[in-house]
PDB file of N, CA and C in Angstrom:
ATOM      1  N   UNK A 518     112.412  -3.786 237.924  1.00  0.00           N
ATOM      2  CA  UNK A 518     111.193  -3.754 237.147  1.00  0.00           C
ATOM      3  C   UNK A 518     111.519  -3.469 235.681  1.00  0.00           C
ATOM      4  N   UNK A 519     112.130  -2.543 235.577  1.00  0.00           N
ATOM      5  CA  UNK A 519     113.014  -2.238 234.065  1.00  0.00           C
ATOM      6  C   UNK A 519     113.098  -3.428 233.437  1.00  0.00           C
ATOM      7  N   UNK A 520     113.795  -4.201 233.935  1.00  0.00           N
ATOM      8  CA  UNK A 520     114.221  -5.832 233.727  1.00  0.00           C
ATOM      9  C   UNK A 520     113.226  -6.506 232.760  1.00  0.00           C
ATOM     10  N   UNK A 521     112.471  -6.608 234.066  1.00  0.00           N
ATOM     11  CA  UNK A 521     111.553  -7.540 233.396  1.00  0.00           C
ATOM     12  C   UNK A 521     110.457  -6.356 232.121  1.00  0.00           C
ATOM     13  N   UNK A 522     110.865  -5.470 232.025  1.00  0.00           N
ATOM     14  CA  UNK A 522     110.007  -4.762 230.833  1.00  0.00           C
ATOM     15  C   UNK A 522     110.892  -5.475 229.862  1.00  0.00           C
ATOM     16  N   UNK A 523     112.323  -5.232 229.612  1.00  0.00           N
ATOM     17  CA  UNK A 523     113.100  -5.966 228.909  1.00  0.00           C
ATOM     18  C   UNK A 523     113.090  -6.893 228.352  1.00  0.00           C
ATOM     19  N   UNK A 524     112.502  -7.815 229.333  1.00  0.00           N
ATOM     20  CA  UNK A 524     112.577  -9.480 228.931  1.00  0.00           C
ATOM     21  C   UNK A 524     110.929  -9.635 227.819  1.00  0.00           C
ATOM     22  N   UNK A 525     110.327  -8.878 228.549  1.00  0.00           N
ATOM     23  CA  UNK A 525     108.831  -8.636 227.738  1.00  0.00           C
ATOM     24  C   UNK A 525     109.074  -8.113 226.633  1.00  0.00           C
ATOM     25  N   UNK A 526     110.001  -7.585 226.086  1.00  0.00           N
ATOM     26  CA  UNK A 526     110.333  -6.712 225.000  1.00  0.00           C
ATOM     27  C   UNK A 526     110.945  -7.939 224.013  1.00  0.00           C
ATOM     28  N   UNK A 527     112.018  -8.218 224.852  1.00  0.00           N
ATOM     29  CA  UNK A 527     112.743  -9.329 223.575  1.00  0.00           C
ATOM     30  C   UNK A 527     111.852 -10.569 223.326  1.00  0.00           C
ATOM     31  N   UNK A 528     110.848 -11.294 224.577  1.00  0.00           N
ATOM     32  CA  UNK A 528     110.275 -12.102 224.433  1.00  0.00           C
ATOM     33  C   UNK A 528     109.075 -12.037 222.868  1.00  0.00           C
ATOM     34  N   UNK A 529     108.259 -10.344 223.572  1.00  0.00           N
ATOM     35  CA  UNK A 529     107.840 -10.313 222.464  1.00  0.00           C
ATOM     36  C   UNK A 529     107.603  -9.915 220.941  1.00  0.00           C
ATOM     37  N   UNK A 530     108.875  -9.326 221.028  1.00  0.00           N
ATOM     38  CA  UNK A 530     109.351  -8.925 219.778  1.00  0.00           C
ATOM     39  C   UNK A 530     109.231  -7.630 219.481  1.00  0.00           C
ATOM     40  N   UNK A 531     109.034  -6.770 220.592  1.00  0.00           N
ATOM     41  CA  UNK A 531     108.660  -5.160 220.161  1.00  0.00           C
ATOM     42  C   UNK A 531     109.339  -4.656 220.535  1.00  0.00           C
ATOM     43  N   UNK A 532     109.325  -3.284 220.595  1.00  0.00           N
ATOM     44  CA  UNK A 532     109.973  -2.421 221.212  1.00  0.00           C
ATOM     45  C   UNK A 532     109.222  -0.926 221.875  1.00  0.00           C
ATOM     46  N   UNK A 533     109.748  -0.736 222.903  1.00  0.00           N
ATOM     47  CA  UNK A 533     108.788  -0.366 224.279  1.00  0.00           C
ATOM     48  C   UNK A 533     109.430   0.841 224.582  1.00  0.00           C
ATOM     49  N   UNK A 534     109.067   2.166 224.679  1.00  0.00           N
ATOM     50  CA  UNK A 534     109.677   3.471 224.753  1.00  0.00           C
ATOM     51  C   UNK A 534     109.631   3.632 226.260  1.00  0.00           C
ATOM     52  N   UNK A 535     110.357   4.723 226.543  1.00  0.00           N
ATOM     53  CA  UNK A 535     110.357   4.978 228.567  1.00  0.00           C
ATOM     54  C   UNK A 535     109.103   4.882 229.212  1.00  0.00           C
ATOM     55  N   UNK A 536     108.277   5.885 228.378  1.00  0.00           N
ATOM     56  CA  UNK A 536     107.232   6.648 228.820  1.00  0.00           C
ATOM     57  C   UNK A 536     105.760   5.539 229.148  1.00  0.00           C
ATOM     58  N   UNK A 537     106.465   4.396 228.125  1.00  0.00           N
ATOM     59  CA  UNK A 537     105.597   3.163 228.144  1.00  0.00           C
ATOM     60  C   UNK A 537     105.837   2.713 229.470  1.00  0.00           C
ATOM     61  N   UNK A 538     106.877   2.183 229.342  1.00  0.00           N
ATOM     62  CA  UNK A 538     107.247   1.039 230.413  1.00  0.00           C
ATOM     63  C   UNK A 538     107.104   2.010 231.497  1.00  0.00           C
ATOM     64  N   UNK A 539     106.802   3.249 231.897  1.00  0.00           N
ATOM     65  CA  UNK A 539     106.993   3.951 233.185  1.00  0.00           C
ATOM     66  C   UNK A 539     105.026   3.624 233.362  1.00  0.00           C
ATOM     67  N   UNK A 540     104.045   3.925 232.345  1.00  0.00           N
ATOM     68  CA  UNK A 540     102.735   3.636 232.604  1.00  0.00           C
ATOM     69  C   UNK A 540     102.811   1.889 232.832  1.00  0.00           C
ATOM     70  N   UNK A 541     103.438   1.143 232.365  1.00  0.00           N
ATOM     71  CA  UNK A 541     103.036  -0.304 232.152  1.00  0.00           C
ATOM     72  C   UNK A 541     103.651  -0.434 234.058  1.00  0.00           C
ATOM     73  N   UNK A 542     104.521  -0.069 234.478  1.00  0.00           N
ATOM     74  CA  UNK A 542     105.414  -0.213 236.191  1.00  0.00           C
ATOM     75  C   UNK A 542     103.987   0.538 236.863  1.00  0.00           C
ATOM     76  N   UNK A 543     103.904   1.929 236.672  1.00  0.00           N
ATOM     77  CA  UNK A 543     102.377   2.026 237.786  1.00  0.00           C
ATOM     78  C   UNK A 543     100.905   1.472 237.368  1.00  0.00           C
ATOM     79  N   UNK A 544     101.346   0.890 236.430  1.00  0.00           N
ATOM     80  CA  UNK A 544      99.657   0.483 236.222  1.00  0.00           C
ATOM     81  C   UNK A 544      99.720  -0.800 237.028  1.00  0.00           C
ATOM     82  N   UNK A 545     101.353  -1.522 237.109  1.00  0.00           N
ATOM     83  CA  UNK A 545     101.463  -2.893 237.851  1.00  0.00           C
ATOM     84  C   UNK A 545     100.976  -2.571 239.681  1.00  0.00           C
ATOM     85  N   UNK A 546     102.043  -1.488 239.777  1.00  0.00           N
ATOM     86  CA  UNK A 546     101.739  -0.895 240.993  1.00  0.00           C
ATOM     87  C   UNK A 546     100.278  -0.368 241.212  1.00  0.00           C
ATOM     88  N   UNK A 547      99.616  -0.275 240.641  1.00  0.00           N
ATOM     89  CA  UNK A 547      98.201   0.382 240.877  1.00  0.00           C
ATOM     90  C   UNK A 547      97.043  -0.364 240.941  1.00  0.00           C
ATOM     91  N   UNK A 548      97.087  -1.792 240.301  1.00  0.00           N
ATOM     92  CA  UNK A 548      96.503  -3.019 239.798  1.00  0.00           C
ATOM     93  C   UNK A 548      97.370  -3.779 241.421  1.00  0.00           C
ATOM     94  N   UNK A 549      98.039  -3.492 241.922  1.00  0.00           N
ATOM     95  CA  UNK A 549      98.425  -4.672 242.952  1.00  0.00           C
ATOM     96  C   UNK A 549      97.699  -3.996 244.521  1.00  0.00           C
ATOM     97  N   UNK A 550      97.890  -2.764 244.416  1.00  0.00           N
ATOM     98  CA  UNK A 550      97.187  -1.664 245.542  1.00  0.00           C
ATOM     99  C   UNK A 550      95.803  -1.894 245.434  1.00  0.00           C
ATOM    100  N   UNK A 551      95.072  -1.800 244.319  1.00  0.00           N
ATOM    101  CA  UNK A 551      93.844  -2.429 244.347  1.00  0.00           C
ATOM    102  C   UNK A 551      93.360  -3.230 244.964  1.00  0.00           C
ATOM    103  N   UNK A 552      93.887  -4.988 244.369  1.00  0.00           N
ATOM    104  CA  UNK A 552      94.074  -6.141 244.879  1.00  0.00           C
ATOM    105  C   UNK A 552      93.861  -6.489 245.954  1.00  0.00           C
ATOM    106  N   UNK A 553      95.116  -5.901 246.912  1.00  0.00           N
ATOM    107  CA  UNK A 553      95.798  -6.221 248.459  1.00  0.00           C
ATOM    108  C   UNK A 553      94.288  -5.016 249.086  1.00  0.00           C
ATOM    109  N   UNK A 554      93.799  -4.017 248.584  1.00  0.00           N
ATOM    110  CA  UNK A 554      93.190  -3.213 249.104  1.00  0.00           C
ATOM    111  C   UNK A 554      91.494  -4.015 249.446  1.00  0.00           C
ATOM    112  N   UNK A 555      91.128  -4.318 248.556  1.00  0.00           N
ATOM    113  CA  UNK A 555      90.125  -5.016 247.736  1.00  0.00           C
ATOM    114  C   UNK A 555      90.356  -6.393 249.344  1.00  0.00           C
ATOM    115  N   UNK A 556      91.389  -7.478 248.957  1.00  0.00           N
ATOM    116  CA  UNK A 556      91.359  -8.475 249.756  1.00  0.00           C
ATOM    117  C   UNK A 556      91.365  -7.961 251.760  1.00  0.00           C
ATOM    118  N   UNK A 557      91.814  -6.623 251.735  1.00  0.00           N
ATOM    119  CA  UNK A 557      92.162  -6.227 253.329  1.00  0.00           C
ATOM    120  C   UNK A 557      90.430  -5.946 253.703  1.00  0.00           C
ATOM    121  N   UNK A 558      89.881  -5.318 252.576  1.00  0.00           N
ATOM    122  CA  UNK A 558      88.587  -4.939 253.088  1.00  0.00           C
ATOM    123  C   UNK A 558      87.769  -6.686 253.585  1.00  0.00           C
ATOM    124  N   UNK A 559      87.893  -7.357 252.604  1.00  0.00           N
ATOM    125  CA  UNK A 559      87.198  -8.559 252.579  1.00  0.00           C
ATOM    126  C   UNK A 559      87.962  -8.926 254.026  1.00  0.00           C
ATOM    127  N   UNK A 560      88.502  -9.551 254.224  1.00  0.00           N
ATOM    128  CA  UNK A 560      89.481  -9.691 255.573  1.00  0.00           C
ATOM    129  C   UNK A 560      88.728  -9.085 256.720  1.00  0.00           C
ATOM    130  N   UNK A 561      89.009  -7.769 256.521  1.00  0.00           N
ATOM    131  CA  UNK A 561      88.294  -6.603 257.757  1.00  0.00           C
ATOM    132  C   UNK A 561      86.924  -7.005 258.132  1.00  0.00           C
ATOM    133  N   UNK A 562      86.443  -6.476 256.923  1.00  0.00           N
ATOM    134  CA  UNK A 562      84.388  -6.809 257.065  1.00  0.00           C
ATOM    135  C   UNK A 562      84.165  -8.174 257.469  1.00  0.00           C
ATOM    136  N   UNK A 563      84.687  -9.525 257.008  1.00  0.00           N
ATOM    137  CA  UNK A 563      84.227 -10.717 257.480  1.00  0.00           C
ATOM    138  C   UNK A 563      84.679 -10.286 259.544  1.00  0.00           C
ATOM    139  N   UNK A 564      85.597 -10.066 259.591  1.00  0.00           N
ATOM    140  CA  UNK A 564      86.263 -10.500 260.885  1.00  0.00           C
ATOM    141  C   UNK A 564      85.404  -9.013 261.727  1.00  0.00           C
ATOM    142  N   UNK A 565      85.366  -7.325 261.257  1.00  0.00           N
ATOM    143  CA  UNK A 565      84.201  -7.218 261.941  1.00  0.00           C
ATOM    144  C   UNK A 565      82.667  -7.786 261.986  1.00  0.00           C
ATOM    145  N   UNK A 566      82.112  -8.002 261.067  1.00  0.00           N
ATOM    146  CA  UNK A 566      80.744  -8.354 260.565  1.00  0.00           C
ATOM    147  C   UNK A 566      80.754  -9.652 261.897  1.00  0.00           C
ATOM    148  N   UNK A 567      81.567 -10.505 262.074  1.00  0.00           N
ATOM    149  CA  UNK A 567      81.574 -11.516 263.237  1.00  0.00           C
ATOM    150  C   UNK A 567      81.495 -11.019 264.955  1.00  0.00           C
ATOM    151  N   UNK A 568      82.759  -9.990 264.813  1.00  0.00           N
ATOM    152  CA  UNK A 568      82.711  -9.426 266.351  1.00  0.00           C
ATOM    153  C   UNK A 568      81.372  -8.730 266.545  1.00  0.00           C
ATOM    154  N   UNK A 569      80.639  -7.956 265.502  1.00  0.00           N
ATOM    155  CA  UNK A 569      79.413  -7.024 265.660  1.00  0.00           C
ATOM    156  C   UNK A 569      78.198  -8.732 266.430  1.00  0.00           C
ATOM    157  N   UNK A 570      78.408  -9.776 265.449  1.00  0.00           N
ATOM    158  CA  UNK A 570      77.471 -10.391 265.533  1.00  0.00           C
ATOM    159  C   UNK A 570      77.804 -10.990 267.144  1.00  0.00           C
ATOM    160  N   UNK A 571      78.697 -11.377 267.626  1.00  0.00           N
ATOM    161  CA  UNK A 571      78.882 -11.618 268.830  1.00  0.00           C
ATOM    162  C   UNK A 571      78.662 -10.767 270.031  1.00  0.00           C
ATOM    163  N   UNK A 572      78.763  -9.489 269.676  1.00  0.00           N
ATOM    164  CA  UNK A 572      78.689  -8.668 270.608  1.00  0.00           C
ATOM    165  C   UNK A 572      77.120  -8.420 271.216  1.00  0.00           C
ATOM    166  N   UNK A 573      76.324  -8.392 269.870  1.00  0.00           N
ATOM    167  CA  UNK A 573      74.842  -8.480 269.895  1.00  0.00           C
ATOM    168  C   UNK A 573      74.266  -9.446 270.364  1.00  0.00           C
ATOM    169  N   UNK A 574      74.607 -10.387 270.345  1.00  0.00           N
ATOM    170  CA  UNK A 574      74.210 -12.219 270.615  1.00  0.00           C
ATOM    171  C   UNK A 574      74.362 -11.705 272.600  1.00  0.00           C
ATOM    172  N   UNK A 575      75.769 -11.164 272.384  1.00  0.00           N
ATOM    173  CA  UNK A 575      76.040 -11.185 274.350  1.00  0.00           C
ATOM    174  C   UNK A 575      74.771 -10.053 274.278  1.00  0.00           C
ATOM    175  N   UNK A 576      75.169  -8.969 274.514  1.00  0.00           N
ATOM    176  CA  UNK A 576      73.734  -7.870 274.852  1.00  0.00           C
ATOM    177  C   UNK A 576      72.809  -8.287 275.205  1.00  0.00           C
ATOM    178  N   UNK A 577      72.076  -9.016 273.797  1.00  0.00           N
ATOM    179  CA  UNK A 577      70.817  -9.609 273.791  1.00  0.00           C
ATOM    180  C   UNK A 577      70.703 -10.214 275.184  1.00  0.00           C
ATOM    181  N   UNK A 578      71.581 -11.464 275.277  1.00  0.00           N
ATOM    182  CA  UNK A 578      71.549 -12.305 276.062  1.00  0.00           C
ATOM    183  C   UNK A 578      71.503 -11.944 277.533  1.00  0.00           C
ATOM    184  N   UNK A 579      72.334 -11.006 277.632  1.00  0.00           N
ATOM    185  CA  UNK A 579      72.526 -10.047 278.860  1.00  0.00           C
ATOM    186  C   UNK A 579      71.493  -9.521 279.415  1.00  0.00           C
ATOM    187  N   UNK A 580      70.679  -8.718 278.720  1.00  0.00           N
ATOM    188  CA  UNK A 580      69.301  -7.852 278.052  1.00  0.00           C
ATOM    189  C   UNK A 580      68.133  -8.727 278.475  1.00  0.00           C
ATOM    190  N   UNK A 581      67.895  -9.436 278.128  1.00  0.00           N
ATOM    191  CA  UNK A 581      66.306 -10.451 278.341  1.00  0.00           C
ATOM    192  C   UNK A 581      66.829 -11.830 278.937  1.00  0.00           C
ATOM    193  N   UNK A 582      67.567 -11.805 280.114  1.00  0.00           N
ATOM    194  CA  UNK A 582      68.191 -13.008 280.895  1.00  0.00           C
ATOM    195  C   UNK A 582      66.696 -13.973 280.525  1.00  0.00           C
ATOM    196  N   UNK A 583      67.080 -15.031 280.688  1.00  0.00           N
ATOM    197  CA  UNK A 583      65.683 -16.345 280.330  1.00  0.00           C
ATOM    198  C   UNK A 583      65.429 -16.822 281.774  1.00  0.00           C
TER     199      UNK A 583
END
């Protein structure tokens, strides 16, 4: 990760102290935990929100035979 602070450095012409590049590495890390966190929920809720709806559909069905 250092690395690529490096390459960001010479690319853009500055120069980048520890204390930087140590906030700029967890803010990457913290911004990607988000993300993956953010997309697992979406993931989760669609795929329960479906089993809830199936489960109810059987009940029902079970419940007031026709």
């Amino acid at each position: 990760m250092q690395d690529l602070i490096s390459q960001v450095e010479d690319l853009a012409g500055i120069e980048i102290d520890h204390t930087t590049s140590m906030v700029m590495i967890f803010g990457i890390i913290f911004l990607t935990a988000v993300v993956v966190h953010i997309f697992l929920h979406w993931v989760v809720l669609r795929d329960l929100r479906k089993t809830c709806h199936r489960q109810f559909t059987a009940m029902v069905a079970n419940h007031y035979p026709e």
